[in-house]
Short mmCIF file of C-alpha atoms and ligand atoms in Angstrom, two decimals:
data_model
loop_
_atom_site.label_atom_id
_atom_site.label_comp_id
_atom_site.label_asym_id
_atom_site.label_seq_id
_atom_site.Cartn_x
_atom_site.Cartn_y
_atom_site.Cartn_z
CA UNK A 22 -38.95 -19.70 22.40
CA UNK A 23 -35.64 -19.52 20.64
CA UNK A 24 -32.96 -21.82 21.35
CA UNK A 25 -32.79 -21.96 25.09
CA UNK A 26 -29.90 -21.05 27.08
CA UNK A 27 -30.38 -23.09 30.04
CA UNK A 28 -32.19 -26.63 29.42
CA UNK A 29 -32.75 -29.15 32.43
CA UNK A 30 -33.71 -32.63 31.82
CA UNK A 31 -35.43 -34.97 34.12
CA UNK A 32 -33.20 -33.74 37.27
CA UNK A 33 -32.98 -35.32 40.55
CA UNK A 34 -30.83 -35.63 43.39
CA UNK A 35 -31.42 -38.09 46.46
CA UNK A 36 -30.20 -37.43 50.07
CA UNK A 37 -30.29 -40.65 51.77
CA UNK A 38 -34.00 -41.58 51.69
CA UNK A 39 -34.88 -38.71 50.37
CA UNK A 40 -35.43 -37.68 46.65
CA UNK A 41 -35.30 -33.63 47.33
CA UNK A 42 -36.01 -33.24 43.69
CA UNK A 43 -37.41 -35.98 41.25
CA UNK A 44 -38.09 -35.40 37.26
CA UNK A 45 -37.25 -31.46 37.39
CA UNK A 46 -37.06 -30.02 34.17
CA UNK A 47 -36.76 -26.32 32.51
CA UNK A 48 -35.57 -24.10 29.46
CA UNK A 49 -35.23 -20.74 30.07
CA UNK A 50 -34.97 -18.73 26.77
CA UNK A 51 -32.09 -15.40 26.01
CA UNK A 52 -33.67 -12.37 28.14
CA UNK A 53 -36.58 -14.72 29.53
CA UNK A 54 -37.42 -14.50 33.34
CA UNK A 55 -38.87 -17.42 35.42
CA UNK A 56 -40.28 -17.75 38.64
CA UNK A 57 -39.91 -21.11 40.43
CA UNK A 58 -42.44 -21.60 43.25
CA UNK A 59 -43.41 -23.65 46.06
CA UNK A 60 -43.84 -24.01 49.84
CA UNK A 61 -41.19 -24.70 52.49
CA UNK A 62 -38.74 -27.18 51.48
CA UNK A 63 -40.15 -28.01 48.28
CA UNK A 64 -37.17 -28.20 46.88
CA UNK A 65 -36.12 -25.05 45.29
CA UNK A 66 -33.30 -23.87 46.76
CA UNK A 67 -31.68 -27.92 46.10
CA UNK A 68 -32.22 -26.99 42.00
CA UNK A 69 -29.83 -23.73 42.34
CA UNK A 70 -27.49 -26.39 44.23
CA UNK A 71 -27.41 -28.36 41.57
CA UNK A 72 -27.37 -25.81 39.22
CA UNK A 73 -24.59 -24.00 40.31
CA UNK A 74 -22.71 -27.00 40.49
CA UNK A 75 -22.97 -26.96 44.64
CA UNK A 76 -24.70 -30.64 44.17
CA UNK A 77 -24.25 -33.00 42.09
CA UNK A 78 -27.55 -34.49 40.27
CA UNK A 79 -28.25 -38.11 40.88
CA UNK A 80 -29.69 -38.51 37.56
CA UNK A 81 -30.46 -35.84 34.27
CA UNK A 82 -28.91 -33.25 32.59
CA UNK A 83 -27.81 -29.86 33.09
CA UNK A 84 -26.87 -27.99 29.83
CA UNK A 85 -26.06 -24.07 29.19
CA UNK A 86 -26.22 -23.28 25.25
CA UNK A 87 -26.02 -26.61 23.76
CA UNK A 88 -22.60 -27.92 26.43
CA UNK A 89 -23.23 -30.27 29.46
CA UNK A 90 -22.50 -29.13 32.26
CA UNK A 91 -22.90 -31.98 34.32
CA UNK A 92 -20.13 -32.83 37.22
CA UNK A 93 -18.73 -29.13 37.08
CA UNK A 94 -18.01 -27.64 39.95
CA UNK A 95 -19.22 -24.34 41.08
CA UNK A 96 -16.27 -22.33 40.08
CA UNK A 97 -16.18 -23.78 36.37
CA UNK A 98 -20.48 -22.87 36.60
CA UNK A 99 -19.65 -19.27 37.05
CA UNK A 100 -16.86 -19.39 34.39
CA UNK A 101 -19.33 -20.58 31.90
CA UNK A 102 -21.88 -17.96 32.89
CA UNK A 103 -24.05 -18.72 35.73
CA UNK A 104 -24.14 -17.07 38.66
CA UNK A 105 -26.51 -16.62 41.25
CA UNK A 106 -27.64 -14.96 44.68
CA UNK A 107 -28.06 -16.60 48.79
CA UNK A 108 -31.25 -17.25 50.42
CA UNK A 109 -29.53 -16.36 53.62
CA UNK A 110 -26.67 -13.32 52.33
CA UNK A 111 -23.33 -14.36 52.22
CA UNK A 112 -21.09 -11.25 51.46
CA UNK A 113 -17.66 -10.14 52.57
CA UNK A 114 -18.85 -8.41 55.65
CA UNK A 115 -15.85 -6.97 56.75
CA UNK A 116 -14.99 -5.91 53.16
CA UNK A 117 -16.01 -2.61 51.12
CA UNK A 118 -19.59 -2.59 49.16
CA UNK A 119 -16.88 -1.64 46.04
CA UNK A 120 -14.30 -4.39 47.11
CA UNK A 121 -17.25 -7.42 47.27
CA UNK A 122 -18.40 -6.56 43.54
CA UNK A 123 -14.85 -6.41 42.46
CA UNK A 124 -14.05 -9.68 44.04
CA UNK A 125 -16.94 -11.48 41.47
CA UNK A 126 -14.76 -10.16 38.58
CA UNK A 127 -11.63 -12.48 40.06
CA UNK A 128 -11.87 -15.22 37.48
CA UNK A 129 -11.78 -12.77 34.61
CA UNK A 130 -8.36 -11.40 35.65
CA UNK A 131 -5.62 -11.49 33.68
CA UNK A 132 -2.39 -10.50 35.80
CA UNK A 133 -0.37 -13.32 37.33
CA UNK A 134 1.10 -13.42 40.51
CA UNK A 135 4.38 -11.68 39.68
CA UNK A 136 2.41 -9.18 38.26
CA UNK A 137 0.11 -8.62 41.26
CA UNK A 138 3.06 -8.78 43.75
CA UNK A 139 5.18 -6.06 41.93
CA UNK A 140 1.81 -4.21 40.54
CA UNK A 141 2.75 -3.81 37.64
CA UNK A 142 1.81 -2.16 34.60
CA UNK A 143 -0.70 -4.73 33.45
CA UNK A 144 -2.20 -5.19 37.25
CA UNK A 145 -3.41 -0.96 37.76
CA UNK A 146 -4.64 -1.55 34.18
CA UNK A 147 -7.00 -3.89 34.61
CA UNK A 148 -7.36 -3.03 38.18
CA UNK A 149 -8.59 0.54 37.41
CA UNK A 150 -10.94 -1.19 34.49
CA UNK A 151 -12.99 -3.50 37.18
CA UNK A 152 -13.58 -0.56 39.89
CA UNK A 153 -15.15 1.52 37.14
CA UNK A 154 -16.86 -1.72 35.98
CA UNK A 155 -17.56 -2.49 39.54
CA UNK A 156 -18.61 1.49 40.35
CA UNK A 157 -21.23 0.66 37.12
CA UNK A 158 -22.94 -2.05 38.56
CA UNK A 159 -23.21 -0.62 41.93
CA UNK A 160 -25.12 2.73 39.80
CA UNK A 161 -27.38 0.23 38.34
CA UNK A 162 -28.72 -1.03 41.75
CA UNK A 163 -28.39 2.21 43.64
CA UNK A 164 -25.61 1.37 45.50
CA UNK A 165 -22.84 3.66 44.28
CA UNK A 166 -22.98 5.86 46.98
CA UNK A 167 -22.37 3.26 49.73
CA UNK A 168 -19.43 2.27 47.68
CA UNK A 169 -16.61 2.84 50.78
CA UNK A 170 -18.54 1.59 53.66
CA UNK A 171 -18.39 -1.74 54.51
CA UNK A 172 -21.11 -4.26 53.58
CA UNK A 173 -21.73 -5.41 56.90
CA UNK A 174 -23.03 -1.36 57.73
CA UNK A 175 -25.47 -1.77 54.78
CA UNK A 176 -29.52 -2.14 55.66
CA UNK A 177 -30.70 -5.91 54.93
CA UNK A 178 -32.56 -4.75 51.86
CA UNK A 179 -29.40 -2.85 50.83
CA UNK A 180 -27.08 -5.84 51.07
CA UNK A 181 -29.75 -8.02 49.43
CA UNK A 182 -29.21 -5.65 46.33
CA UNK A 183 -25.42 -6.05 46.69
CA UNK A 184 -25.63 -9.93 46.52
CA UNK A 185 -27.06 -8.94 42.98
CA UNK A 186 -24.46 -6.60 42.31
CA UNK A 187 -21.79 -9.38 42.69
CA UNK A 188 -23.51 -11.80 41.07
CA UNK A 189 -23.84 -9.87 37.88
CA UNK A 190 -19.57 -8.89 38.25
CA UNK A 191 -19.34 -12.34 37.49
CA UNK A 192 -20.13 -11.59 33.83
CA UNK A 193 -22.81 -14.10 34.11
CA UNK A 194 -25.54 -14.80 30.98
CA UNK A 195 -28.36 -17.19 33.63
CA UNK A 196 -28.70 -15.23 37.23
CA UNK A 197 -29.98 -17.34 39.43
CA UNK A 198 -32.25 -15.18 42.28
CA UNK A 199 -32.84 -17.51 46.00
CA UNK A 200 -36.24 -15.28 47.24
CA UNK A 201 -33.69 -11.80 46.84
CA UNK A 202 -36.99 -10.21 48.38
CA UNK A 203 -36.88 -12.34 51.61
CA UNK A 204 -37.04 -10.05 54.92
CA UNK A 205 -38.09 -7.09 52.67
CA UNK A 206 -40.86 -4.87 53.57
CA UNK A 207 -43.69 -4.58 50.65
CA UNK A 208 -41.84 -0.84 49.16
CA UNK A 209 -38.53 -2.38 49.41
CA UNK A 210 -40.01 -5.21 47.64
CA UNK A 211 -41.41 -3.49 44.92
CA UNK A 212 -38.35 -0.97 43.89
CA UNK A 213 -36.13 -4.17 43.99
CA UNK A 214 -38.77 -5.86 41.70
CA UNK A 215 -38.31 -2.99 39.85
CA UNK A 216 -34.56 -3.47 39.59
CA UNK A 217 -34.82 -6.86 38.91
CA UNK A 218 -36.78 -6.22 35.62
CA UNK A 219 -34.61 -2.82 34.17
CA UNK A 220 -31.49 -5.28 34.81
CA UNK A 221 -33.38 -8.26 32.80
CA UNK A 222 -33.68 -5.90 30.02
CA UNK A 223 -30.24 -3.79 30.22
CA UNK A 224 -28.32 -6.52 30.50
CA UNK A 225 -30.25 -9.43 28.24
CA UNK A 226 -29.98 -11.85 31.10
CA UNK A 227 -31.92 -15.06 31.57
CA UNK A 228 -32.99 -14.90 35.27
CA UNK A 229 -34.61 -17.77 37.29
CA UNK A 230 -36.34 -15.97 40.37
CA UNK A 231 -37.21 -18.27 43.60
CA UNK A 232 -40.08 -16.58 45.36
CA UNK A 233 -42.20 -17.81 48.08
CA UNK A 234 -44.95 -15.13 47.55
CA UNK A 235 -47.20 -15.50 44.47
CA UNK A 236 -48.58 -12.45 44.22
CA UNK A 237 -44.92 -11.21 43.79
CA UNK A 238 -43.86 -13.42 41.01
CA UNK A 239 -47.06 -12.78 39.27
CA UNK A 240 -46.78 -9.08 37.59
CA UNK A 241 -42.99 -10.12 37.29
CA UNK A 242 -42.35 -13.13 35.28
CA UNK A 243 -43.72 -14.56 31.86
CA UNK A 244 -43.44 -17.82 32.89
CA UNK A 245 -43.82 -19.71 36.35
CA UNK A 246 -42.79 -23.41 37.69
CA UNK A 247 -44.32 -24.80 40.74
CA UNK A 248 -42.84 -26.95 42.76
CA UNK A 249 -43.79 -29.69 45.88
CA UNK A 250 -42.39 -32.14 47.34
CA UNK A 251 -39.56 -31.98 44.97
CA UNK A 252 -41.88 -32.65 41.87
CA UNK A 253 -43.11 -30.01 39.23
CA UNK A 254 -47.02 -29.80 39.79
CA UNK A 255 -47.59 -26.89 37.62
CA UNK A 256 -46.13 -24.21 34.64
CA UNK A 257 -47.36 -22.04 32.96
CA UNK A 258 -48.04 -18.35 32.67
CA UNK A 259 -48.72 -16.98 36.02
CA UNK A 260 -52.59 -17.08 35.63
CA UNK A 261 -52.55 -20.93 34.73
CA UNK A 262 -50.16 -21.60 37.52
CA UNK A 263 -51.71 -19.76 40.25
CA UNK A 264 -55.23 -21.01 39.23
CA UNK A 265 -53.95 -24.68 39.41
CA UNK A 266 -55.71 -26.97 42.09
CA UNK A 267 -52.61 -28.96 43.07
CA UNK A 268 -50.70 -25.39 43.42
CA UNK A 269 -53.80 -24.04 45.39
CA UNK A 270 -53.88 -27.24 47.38
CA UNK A 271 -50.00 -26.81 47.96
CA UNK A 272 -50.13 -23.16 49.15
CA UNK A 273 -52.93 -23.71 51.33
CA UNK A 274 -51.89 -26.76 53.14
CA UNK A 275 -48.73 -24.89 53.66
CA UNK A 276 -50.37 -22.56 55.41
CA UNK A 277 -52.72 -24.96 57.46
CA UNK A 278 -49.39 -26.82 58.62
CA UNK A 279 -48.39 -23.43 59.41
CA UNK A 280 -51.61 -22.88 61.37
CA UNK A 281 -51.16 -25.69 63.20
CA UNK A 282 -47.98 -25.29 64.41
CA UNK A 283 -48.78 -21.68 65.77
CA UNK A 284 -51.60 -22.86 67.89
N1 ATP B 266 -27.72 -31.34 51.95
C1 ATP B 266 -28.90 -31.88 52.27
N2 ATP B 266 -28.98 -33.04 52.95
C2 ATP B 266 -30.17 -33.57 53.26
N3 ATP B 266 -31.36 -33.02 52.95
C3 ATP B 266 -31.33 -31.87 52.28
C4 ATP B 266 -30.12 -31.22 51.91
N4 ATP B 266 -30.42 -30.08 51.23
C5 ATP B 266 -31.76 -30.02 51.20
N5 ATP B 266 -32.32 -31.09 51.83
C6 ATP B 266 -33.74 -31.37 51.97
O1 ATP B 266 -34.34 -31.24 50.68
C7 ATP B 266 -35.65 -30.69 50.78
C8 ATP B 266 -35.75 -29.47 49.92
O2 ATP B 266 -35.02 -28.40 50.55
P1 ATP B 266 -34.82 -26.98 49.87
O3 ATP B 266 -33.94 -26.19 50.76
O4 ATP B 266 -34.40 -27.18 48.48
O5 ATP B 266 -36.30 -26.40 49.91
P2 ATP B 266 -36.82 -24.97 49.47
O6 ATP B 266 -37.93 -25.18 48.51
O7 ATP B 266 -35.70 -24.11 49.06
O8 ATP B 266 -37.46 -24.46 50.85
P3 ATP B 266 -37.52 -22.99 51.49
O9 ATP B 266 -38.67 -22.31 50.84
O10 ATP B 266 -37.79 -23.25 52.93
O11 ATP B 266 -36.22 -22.32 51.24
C9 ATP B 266 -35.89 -30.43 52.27
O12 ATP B 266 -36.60 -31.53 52.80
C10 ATP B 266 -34.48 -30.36 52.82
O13 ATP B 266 -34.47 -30.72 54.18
MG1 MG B 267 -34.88 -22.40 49.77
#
């Protein structure tokens, strides 16, 4: 791998008695995507947290190409270039599909607030850039043509893709994906797969995908990072990983706790 633009070091972050995540590391490489694995609560969704800047790490390093990026908050996370999607959606419901991807393009505004309150010349400028800009990335995840409703009328799988949308109005280099398949039947699945990859490669983004289901991840990603119980048990490509014992004994216990509690 070249350079990496994203390189974790021995993270961890404690909640009370709990260490969520212990020892986590990762580099993800320009235009590389990564799946990070694991059963319930494993941890996963706590490394976006910290990643995004949402939690702070008790101990390691976070740092995107070559600058730490340790005790930023989320805001300054996006500013340098990672951005990243909900494992439960959080959009502007009440707000256009067009007027949630323009709002991710906020921090790269230039108008001030004289400027916006009088509209002037500079604000339609750059207002009439971002909605083609925004119009652009709603083409590249089929979205376009919902552009006027508002989110909250969009199908689940729809709105899942317009999470992704925003996230990539951000301007963002590292996209960070919490399971963007979750509640998806298997042909939804697949065409936003699909979508996932094209974007990888259109837009040389490093992507970090969170996915439950292995078989998913599998055709997708070069490389993969198991998680449980907070702790790495296994990377590699996905054939090493999902032939691992400890991930095998992971998935299946998972599912015998899962047995369990149905009976
Ligand atoms: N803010 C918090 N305070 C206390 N405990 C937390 C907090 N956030 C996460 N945890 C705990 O950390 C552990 C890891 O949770 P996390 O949500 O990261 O798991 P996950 O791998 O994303 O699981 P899932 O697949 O269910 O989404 C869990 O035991 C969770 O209860
Ligand atoms: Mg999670």
């Amino acid at each position: 791998m070249t350079k990496p633009i994203l390189k974790v070091e021995n993270l961890g972050i404690r909640f009370g008695g709990l260490q969520a995540v212990d020892n986590f590391h990762l580099e993800i490489g320009k235009n590389e995507l990564v799946g990070l694995i694991g059963p319930n609560g494993a941890g996963k969704t706590t490394v976006f947290n910290m990643l995004t800047g949402v939690y702070q790490p008790t101990e390691g390093t976070i740092e995107l190409e070559g600058v730490k990026m340790n005790g930023k908050k989320p805001h300054q996370m996006v500013e340098a270039g990672i951005s990243r999607t909900f494992q439960n959606i959080r959009l502007f419901k009440k707000m256009t599909v067009l007027d949630n991807v323009k709002a991710a393009f906020n921090h790269k505004m230039h108008y001030n607030l004289f400027e916006s309150m009088f509209r002037c010349g500079s604000y339609w400028k750059e207002e009439a850039e971002v909605t083609v800009q925004a119009h652009e990335l709603l083409q590249s995840v089929g979205l376009d043509e919902y552009a006027d409703q508002l989110a909250e009328n969009l199908p689940y799988g729809q709105q899942r893709k317009l999470e992704i949308a925003r996230a990539l109005g951000t301007g963002c280099k590292v996209l960070l994906l919490d399971e963007p398949a979750a509640g998806m039947n298997p042909t939804e699945t697949a065409e936003l797969m699909n979508t996932i990859f094209r974007l990888r490669e259109e837009k040389g983004l490093s992507i970090l995908l969170i996915e439950h289901d292995m078989s998913l991840v599998m055709g997708l990603c070069e490389r993969l990072v198991a998680i449980d119980y907070g702790r790495i048990i296994a990377e590699g490509t996905p054939y090493e990983v999902a032939n691992n014992p400890k991930v095998i004994a992971a998935y299946l216990g998972a599912e015998e706790e899962q047995n369990a509690e149905s009976k």
